[in-house]
Amino acid sequence: MSDLFDLAGKVAVVTGGSRGIGKMIAEEFVRRGVRTYITARKADACRETAEELSEFGECFALPRDLSTMEGVNAFVAEIAEREDRLDILINNAGAAWGAPFDEFPEDGWDKVMDLNVKSVFFLTQRFAPLLRAAASAETPAKVVNIASIDGIRNPDLDNYSYVAAKAGLIHLTRRVAKQLVKENIHVNAIAPGAFASDINVFARDNPDAVAAMIPSKRLGRPEDMAGAAVYMCSRAGDYLVGITLPVDGGVTFAT
């Protein structure tokens, strides 16, 4: 039997791929022989990560701000100039905002909703022709949206736009999955728990305190996120459609 988790020769896009969860996934893809394109708003960081990951295989930086339709369209056009198909799309780019309820600003709402929900939909829509070119009944193309356990549970945090966006993304995943499965494009989501990253500053700066609240008693590691993405995007995950997989050490369902 061939390796169920083999990804060699595939083409992938990882948004927000310069750091954190996006980098965890991108690095594993590159190591497994995937030609991987990463994008991020900060051009220098994006190029530095691509240069670092290129030691293991093919990784290319195409910096763009995906919070605007101009950025979305320009990024898709750049990929289309280089590739005639796209096997894997990882919609990871996202933002968070925290402020007390009575002080929560409109710009904090709009920034998070635009990047975490709107851009995910339109990136998937715009990339659909390349995903269709890669897809077949035997080898579906894959889209993985990076949600959050805060879109499933109800946290005690002042992150109102973030929880709304991630809950919306989870349901959007189900709806788009229902549509695109007809064309052999399988859409799923991963809901990370506590990983030490720039978006989860509390976990990064207080790892022991956060770990004590997790049933598995530790933070997420890069291989936890990479393994979930490889599973979903390889033949091992071909029967997954519209699901959201919590990768959280048990916080959502074992607490």
GROMACS .gro file of C-alpha atoms in nm:
model
  255
    1MET     CA    1   0.000   0.000   0.000
    2SER     CA    2   0.128   0.347  -0.086
    3ASP     CA    3   0.172   0.601   0.191
    4LEU     CA    4  -0.170   0.739   0.288
    5PHE     CA    5  -0.006   1.061   0.398
    6ASP     CA    6   0.203   1.122   0.086
    7LEU     CA    7   0.183   1.480  -0.047
    8ALA     CA    8   0.484   1.482  -0.279
    9GLY     CA    9   0.436   1.671  -0.602
   10LYS     CA   10   0.134   1.872  -0.490
   11VAL     CA   11   0.100   2.250  -0.506
   12ALA     CA   12  -0.019   2.440  -0.198
   13VAL     CA   13  -0.094   2.793  -0.087
   14VAL     CA   14  -0.069   2.882   0.283
   15THR     CA   15  -0.194   3.227   0.378
   16GLY     CA   16  -0.043   3.383   0.685
   17GLY     CA   17   0.243   3.144   0.627
   18SER     CA   18   0.530   3.351   0.761
   19ARG     CA   19   0.478   3.267   1.128
   20GLY     CA   20   0.272   3.075   1.382
   21ILE     CA   21   0.030   2.809   1.268
   22GLY     CA   22   0.074   2.896   0.902
   23LYS     CA   23   0.449   2.843   0.925
   24MET     CA   24   0.400   2.514   1.112
   25ILE     CA   25   0.188   2.382   0.826
   26ALA     CA   26   0.401   2.530   0.548
   27GLU     CA   27   0.721   2.381   0.685
   28GLU     CA   28   0.576   2.030   0.699
   29PHE     CA   29   0.438   2.064   0.348
   30VAL     CA   30   0.777   2.174   0.214
   31ARG     CA   31   0.951   1.886   0.390
   32ARG     CA   32   0.703   1.646   0.228
   33GLY     CA   33   0.775   1.763  -0.124
   34VAL     CA   34   0.491   2.011  -0.170
   35ARG     CA   35   0.562   2.319  -0.381
   36THR     CA   36   0.440   2.573  -0.129
   37TYR     CA   37   0.351   2.939  -0.171
   38ILE     CA   38   0.322   3.150   0.143
   39THR     CA   39   0.181   3.496   0.177
   40ALA     CA   40   0.170   3.751   0.458
   41ARG     CA   41   0.119   4.124   0.491
   42LYS     CA   42   0.474   4.189   0.616
   43ALA     CA   43   0.694   4.138   0.312
   44ASP     CA   44   1.029   4.101   0.488
   45ALA     CA   45   0.901   3.837   0.730
   46CYS     CA   46   0.734   3.649   0.446
   47ARG     CA   47   1.053   3.639   0.240
   48GLU     CA   48   1.266   3.542   0.540
   49THR     CA   49   1.040   3.246   0.616
   50ALA     CA   50   1.038   3.132   0.253
   51GLU     CA   51   1.416   3.150   0.245
   52GLU     CA   52   1.436   2.948   0.567
   53LEU     CA   53   1.194   2.680   0.447
   54SER     CA   54   1.359   2.659   0.106
   55GLU     CA   55   1.638   2.465   0.274
   56PHE     CA   56   1.396   2.171   0.285
   57GLY     CA   57   1.229   2.204  -0.056
   58GLU     CA   58   1.030   2.447  -0.268
   59CYS     CA   59   0.887   2.748  -0.085
   60PHE     CA   60   0.802   3.083  -0.242
   61ALA     CA   61   0.701   3.414  -0.084
   62LEU     CA   62   0.430   3.630  -0.240
   63PRO     CA   63   0.358   3.903   0.017
   64ARG     CA   64   0.009   4.054   0.004
   65ASP     CA   65  -0.248   4.216   0.231
   66LEU     CA   66  -0.547   3.983   0.204
   67SER     CA   67  -0.777   4.205   0.410
   68THR     CA   68  -0.873   4.389   0.089
   69MET     CA   69  -1.025   4.260  -0.234
   70GLU     CA   70  -0.742   4.429  -0.421
   71GLY     CA   71  -0.493   4.217  -0.227
   72VAL     CA   72  -0.697   3.900  -0.274
   73ASN     CA   73  -0.726   3.948  -0.650
   74ALA     CA   74  -0.360   4.039  -0.693
   75PHE     CA   75  -0.246   3.735  -0.496
   76VAL     CA   76  -0.465   3.494  -0.691
   77ALA     CA   77  -0.340   3.645  -1.018
   78GLU     CA   78   0.022   3.595  -0.910
   79ILE     CA   79  -0.040   3.227  -0.834
   80ALA     CA   80  -0.227   3.180  -1.163
   81GLU     CA   81   0.073   3.317  -1.352
   82ARG     CA   82   0.292   3.047  -1.197
   83GLU     CA   83   0.065   2.743  -1.169
   84ASP     CA   84  -0.203   2.575  -1.377
   85ARG     CA   85  -0.352   2.394  -1.079
   86LEU     CA   86  -0.380   2.419  -0.701
   87ASP     CA   87  -0.407   2.101  -0.495
   88ILE     CA   88  -0.426   2.257  -0.147
   89LEU     CA   89  -0.544   2.591  -0.011
   90ILE     CA   90  -0.482   2.666   0.357
   91ASN     CA   91  -0.682   2.974   0.462
   92ASN     CA   92  -0.487   3.065   0.773
   93ALA     CA   93  -0.439   3.444   0.761
   94GLY     CA   94  -0.632   3.602   1.044
   95ALA     CA   95  -0.649   3.875   1.305
   96ALA     CA   96  -0.779   3.921   1.658
   97TRP     CA   97  -0.894   4.222   1.858
   98GLY     CA   98  -0.965   4.262   2.227
   99ALA     CA   99  -1.147   4.544   2.403
  100PRO     CA  100  -1.411   4.572   2.677
  101PHE     CA  101  -1.771   4.539   2.558
  102ASP     CA  102  -1.861   4.905   2.615
  103GLU     CA  103  -1.547   5.024   2.435
  104PHE     CA  104  -1.522   4.777   2.148
  105PRO     CA  105  -1.451   4.981   1.830
  106GLU     CA  106  -1.600   4.946   1.485
  107ASP     CA  107  -1.256   4.921   1.325
  108GLY     CA  108  -1.175   4.629   1.553
  109TRP     CA  109  -1.490   4.459   1.435
  110ASP     CA  110  -1.437   4.526   1.065
  111LYS     CA  111  -1.069   4.433   1.055
  112VAL     CA  112  -1.131   4.091   1.208
  113MET     CA  113  -1.442   4.009   1.006
  114ASP     CA  114  -1.284   4.118   0.678
  115LEU     CA  115  -0.973   3.905   0.717
  116ASN     CA  116  -1.113   3.606   0.906
  117VAL     CA  117  -1.433   3.555   0.707
  118LYS     CA  118  -1.468   3.773   0.398
  119SER     CA  119  -1.121   3.711   0.258
  120VAL     CA  120  -1.150   3.336   0.319
  121PHE     CA  121  -1.466   3.317   0.110
  122PHE     CA  122  -1.334   3.527  -0.175
  123LEU     CA  123  -0.992   3.360  -0.182
  124THR     CA  124  -1.164   3.023  -0.212
  125GLN     CA  125  -1.397   3.158  -0.478
  126ARG     CA  126  -1.114   3.313  -0.681
  127PHE     CA  127  -0.895   3.004  -0.648
  128ALA     CA  128  -1.178   2.771  -0.750
  129PRO     CA  129  -1.067   2.742  -1.116
  130LEU     CA  130  -0.719   2.625  -1.012
  131LEU     CA  131  -0.865   2.391  -0.750
  132ARG     CA  132  -1.100   2.244  -1.012
  133ALA     CA  133  -0.803   2.187  -1.243
  134ALA     CA  134  -0.638   1.974  -0.973
  135ALA     CA  135  -0.948   1.790  -0.854
  136SER     CA  136  -1.077   1.449  -0.949
  137ALA     CA  137  -1.296   1.185  -0.789
  138GLU     CA  138  -0.985   0.980  -0.713
  139THR     CA  139  -0.780   1.276  -0.586
  140PRO     CA  140  -0.990   1.560  -0.447
  141ALA     CA  141  -0.845   1.907  -0.411
  142LYS     CA  142  -0.842   2.029  -0.051
  143VAL     CA  143  -0.930   2.355   0.124
  144VAL     CA  144  -0.858   2.385   0.496
  145ASN     CA  145  -0.982   2.687   0.689
  146ILE     CA  146  -0.807   2.764   1.015
  147ALA     CA  147  -1.081   2.844   1.266
  148SER     CA  148  -1.046   2.839   1.645
  149ILE     CA  149  -1.193   2.663   1.944
  150ASP     CA  150  -1.325   3.009   2.036
  151GLY     CA  151  -1.571   2.962   1.750
  152ILE     CA  152  -1.702   2.645   1.919
  153ARG     CA  153  -1.692   2.719   2.291
  154ASN     CA  154  -1.776   3.046   2.467
  155PRO     CA  155  -1.455   3.192   2.614
  156ASP     CA  156  -1.430   3.447   2.894
  157LEU     CA  157  -1.244   3.697   2.678
  158ASP     CA  158  -1.328   4.039   2.532
  159ASN     CA  159  -1.271   3.913   2.177
  160TYR     CA  160  -1.621   3.972   2.040
  161SER     CA  161  -1.543   4.008   1.671
  162TYR     CA  162  -1.297   3.717   1.683
  163VAL     CA  163  -1.544   3.465   1.829
  164ALA     CA  164  -1.814   3.580   1.587
  165ALA     CA  165  -1.575   3.550   1.293
  166LYS     CA  166  -1.450   3.205   1.385
  167ALA     CA  167  -1.800   3.073   1.451
  168GLY     CA  168  -1.905   3.216   1.118
  169LEU     CA  169  -1.604   3.058   0.949
  170ILE     CA  170  -1.695   2.717   1.085
  171HIS     CA  171  -2.046   2.739   0.941
  172LEU     CA  172  -1.914   2.891   0.618
  173THR     CA  173  -1.684   2.589   0.591
  174ARG     CA  174  -1.988   2.359   0.603
  175ARG     CA  175  -2.179   2.560   0.345
  176VAL     CA  176  -1.893   2.591   0.097
  177ALA     CA  177  -1.809   2.223   0.149
  178LYS     CA  178  -2.163   2.130   0.046
  179GLN     CA  179  -2.121   2.328  -0.274
  180LEU     CA  180  -1.767   2.237  -0.379
  181VAL     CA  181  -1.781   1.864  -0.298
  182LYS     CA  182  -1.989   1.839  -0.616
  183GLU     CA  183  -1.668   1.930  -0.801
  184ASN     CA  184  -1.434   1.705  -0.600
  185ILE     CA  185  -1.305   1.991  -0.384
  186HIS     CA  186  -1.321   1.898  -0.016
  187VAL     CA  187  -1.347   2.184   0.233
  188ASN     CA  188  -1.279   2.134   0.604
  189ALA     CA  189  -1.153   2.334   0.900
  190ILE     CA  190  -0.911   2.299   1.189
  191ALA     CA  191  -0.991   2.468   1.520
  192PRO     CA  192  -0.663   2.519   1.708
  193GLY     CA  193  -0.649   2.553   2.082
  194ALA     CA  194  -0.357   2.705   2.270
  195PHE     CA  195  -0.045   2.731   2.056
  196ALA     CA  196   0.235   2.974   2.141
  197SER     CA  197   0.202   3.232   1.864
  198ASP     CA  198   0.178   3.605   1.803
  199ILE     CA  199  -0.201   3.586   1.785
  200ASN     CA  200  -0.222   3.397   2.116
  201VAL     CA  201  -0.004   3.623   2.325
  202PHE     CA  202  -0.131   3.491   2.657
  203ALA     CA  203  -0.033   3.132   2.573
  204ARG     CA  204   0.302   3.248   2.440
  205ASP     CA  205   0.383   3.454   2.748
  206ASN     CA  206   0.224   3.229   3.012
  207PRO     CA  207   0.277   2.873   2.887
  208ASP     CA  208   0.271   2.701   3.227
  209ALA     CA  209  -0.047   2.874   3.341
  210VAL     CA  210  -0.225   2.794   3.015
  211ALA     CA  211  -0.102   2.435   3.010
  212ALA     CA  212  -0.249   2.380   3.357
  213MET     CA  213  -0.597   2.452   3.214
  214ILE     CA  214  -0.563   2.199   2.929
  215PRO     CA  215  -0.660   1.833   2.987
  216SER     CA  216  -0.341   1.715   2.813
  217LYS     CA  217  -0.140   1.956   3.033
  218ARG     CA  218   0.061   2.114   2.754
  219LEU     CA  219   0.043   2.368   2.475
  220GLY     CA  220   0.012   2.264   2.115
  221ARG     CA  221   0.334   2.186   1.931
  222PRO     CA  222   0.419   2.247   1.565
  223GLU     CA  223   0.386   1.877   1.485
  224ASP     CA  224   0.031   1.873   1.625
  225MET     CA  225  -0.085   2.133   1.376
  226ALA     CA  226   0.128   1.999   1.092
  227GLY     CA  227  -0.002   1.647   1.148
  228ALA     CA  228  -0.366   1.757   1.136
  229ALA     CA  229  -0.310   1.946   0.812
  230VAL     CA  230  -0.125   1.657   0.649
  231TYR     CA  231  -0.406   1.420   0.748
  232MET     CA  232  -0.673   1.644   0.599
  233CYS     CA  233  -0.482   1.720   0.279
  234SER     CA  234  -0.354   1.370   0.199
  235ARG     CA  235  -0.541   1.060   0.083
  236ALA     CA  236  -0.590   0.973   0.449
  237GLY     CA  237  -0.841   1.259   0.473
  238ASP     CA  238  -1.028   1.206   0.147
  239TYR     CA  239  -1.353   1.110   0.324
  240LEU     CA  240  -1.366   1.430   0.532
  241VAL     CA  241  -1.610   1.691   0.405
  242GLY     CA  242  -1.731   1.996   0.597
  243ILE     CA  243  -1.588   1.900   0.935
  244THR     CA  244  -1.412   2.115   1.192
  245LEU     CA  245  -1.140   1.929   1.381
  246PRO     CA  246  -1.043   2.074   1.721
  247VAL     CA  247  -0.670   2.040   1.785
  248ASP     CA  248  -0.667   2.159   2.143
  249GLY     CA  249  -0.547   1.895   2.388
  250GLY     CA  250  -0.904   1.826   2.498
  251VAL     CA  251  -1.020   2.177   2.589
  252THR     CA  252  -1.338   2.172   2.380
  253PHE     CA  253  -1.475   1.827   2.450
  254ALA     CA  254  -1.282   1.680   2.743
  255THR     CA  255  -1.294   1.968   2.990
   0.00000   0.00000   0.00000
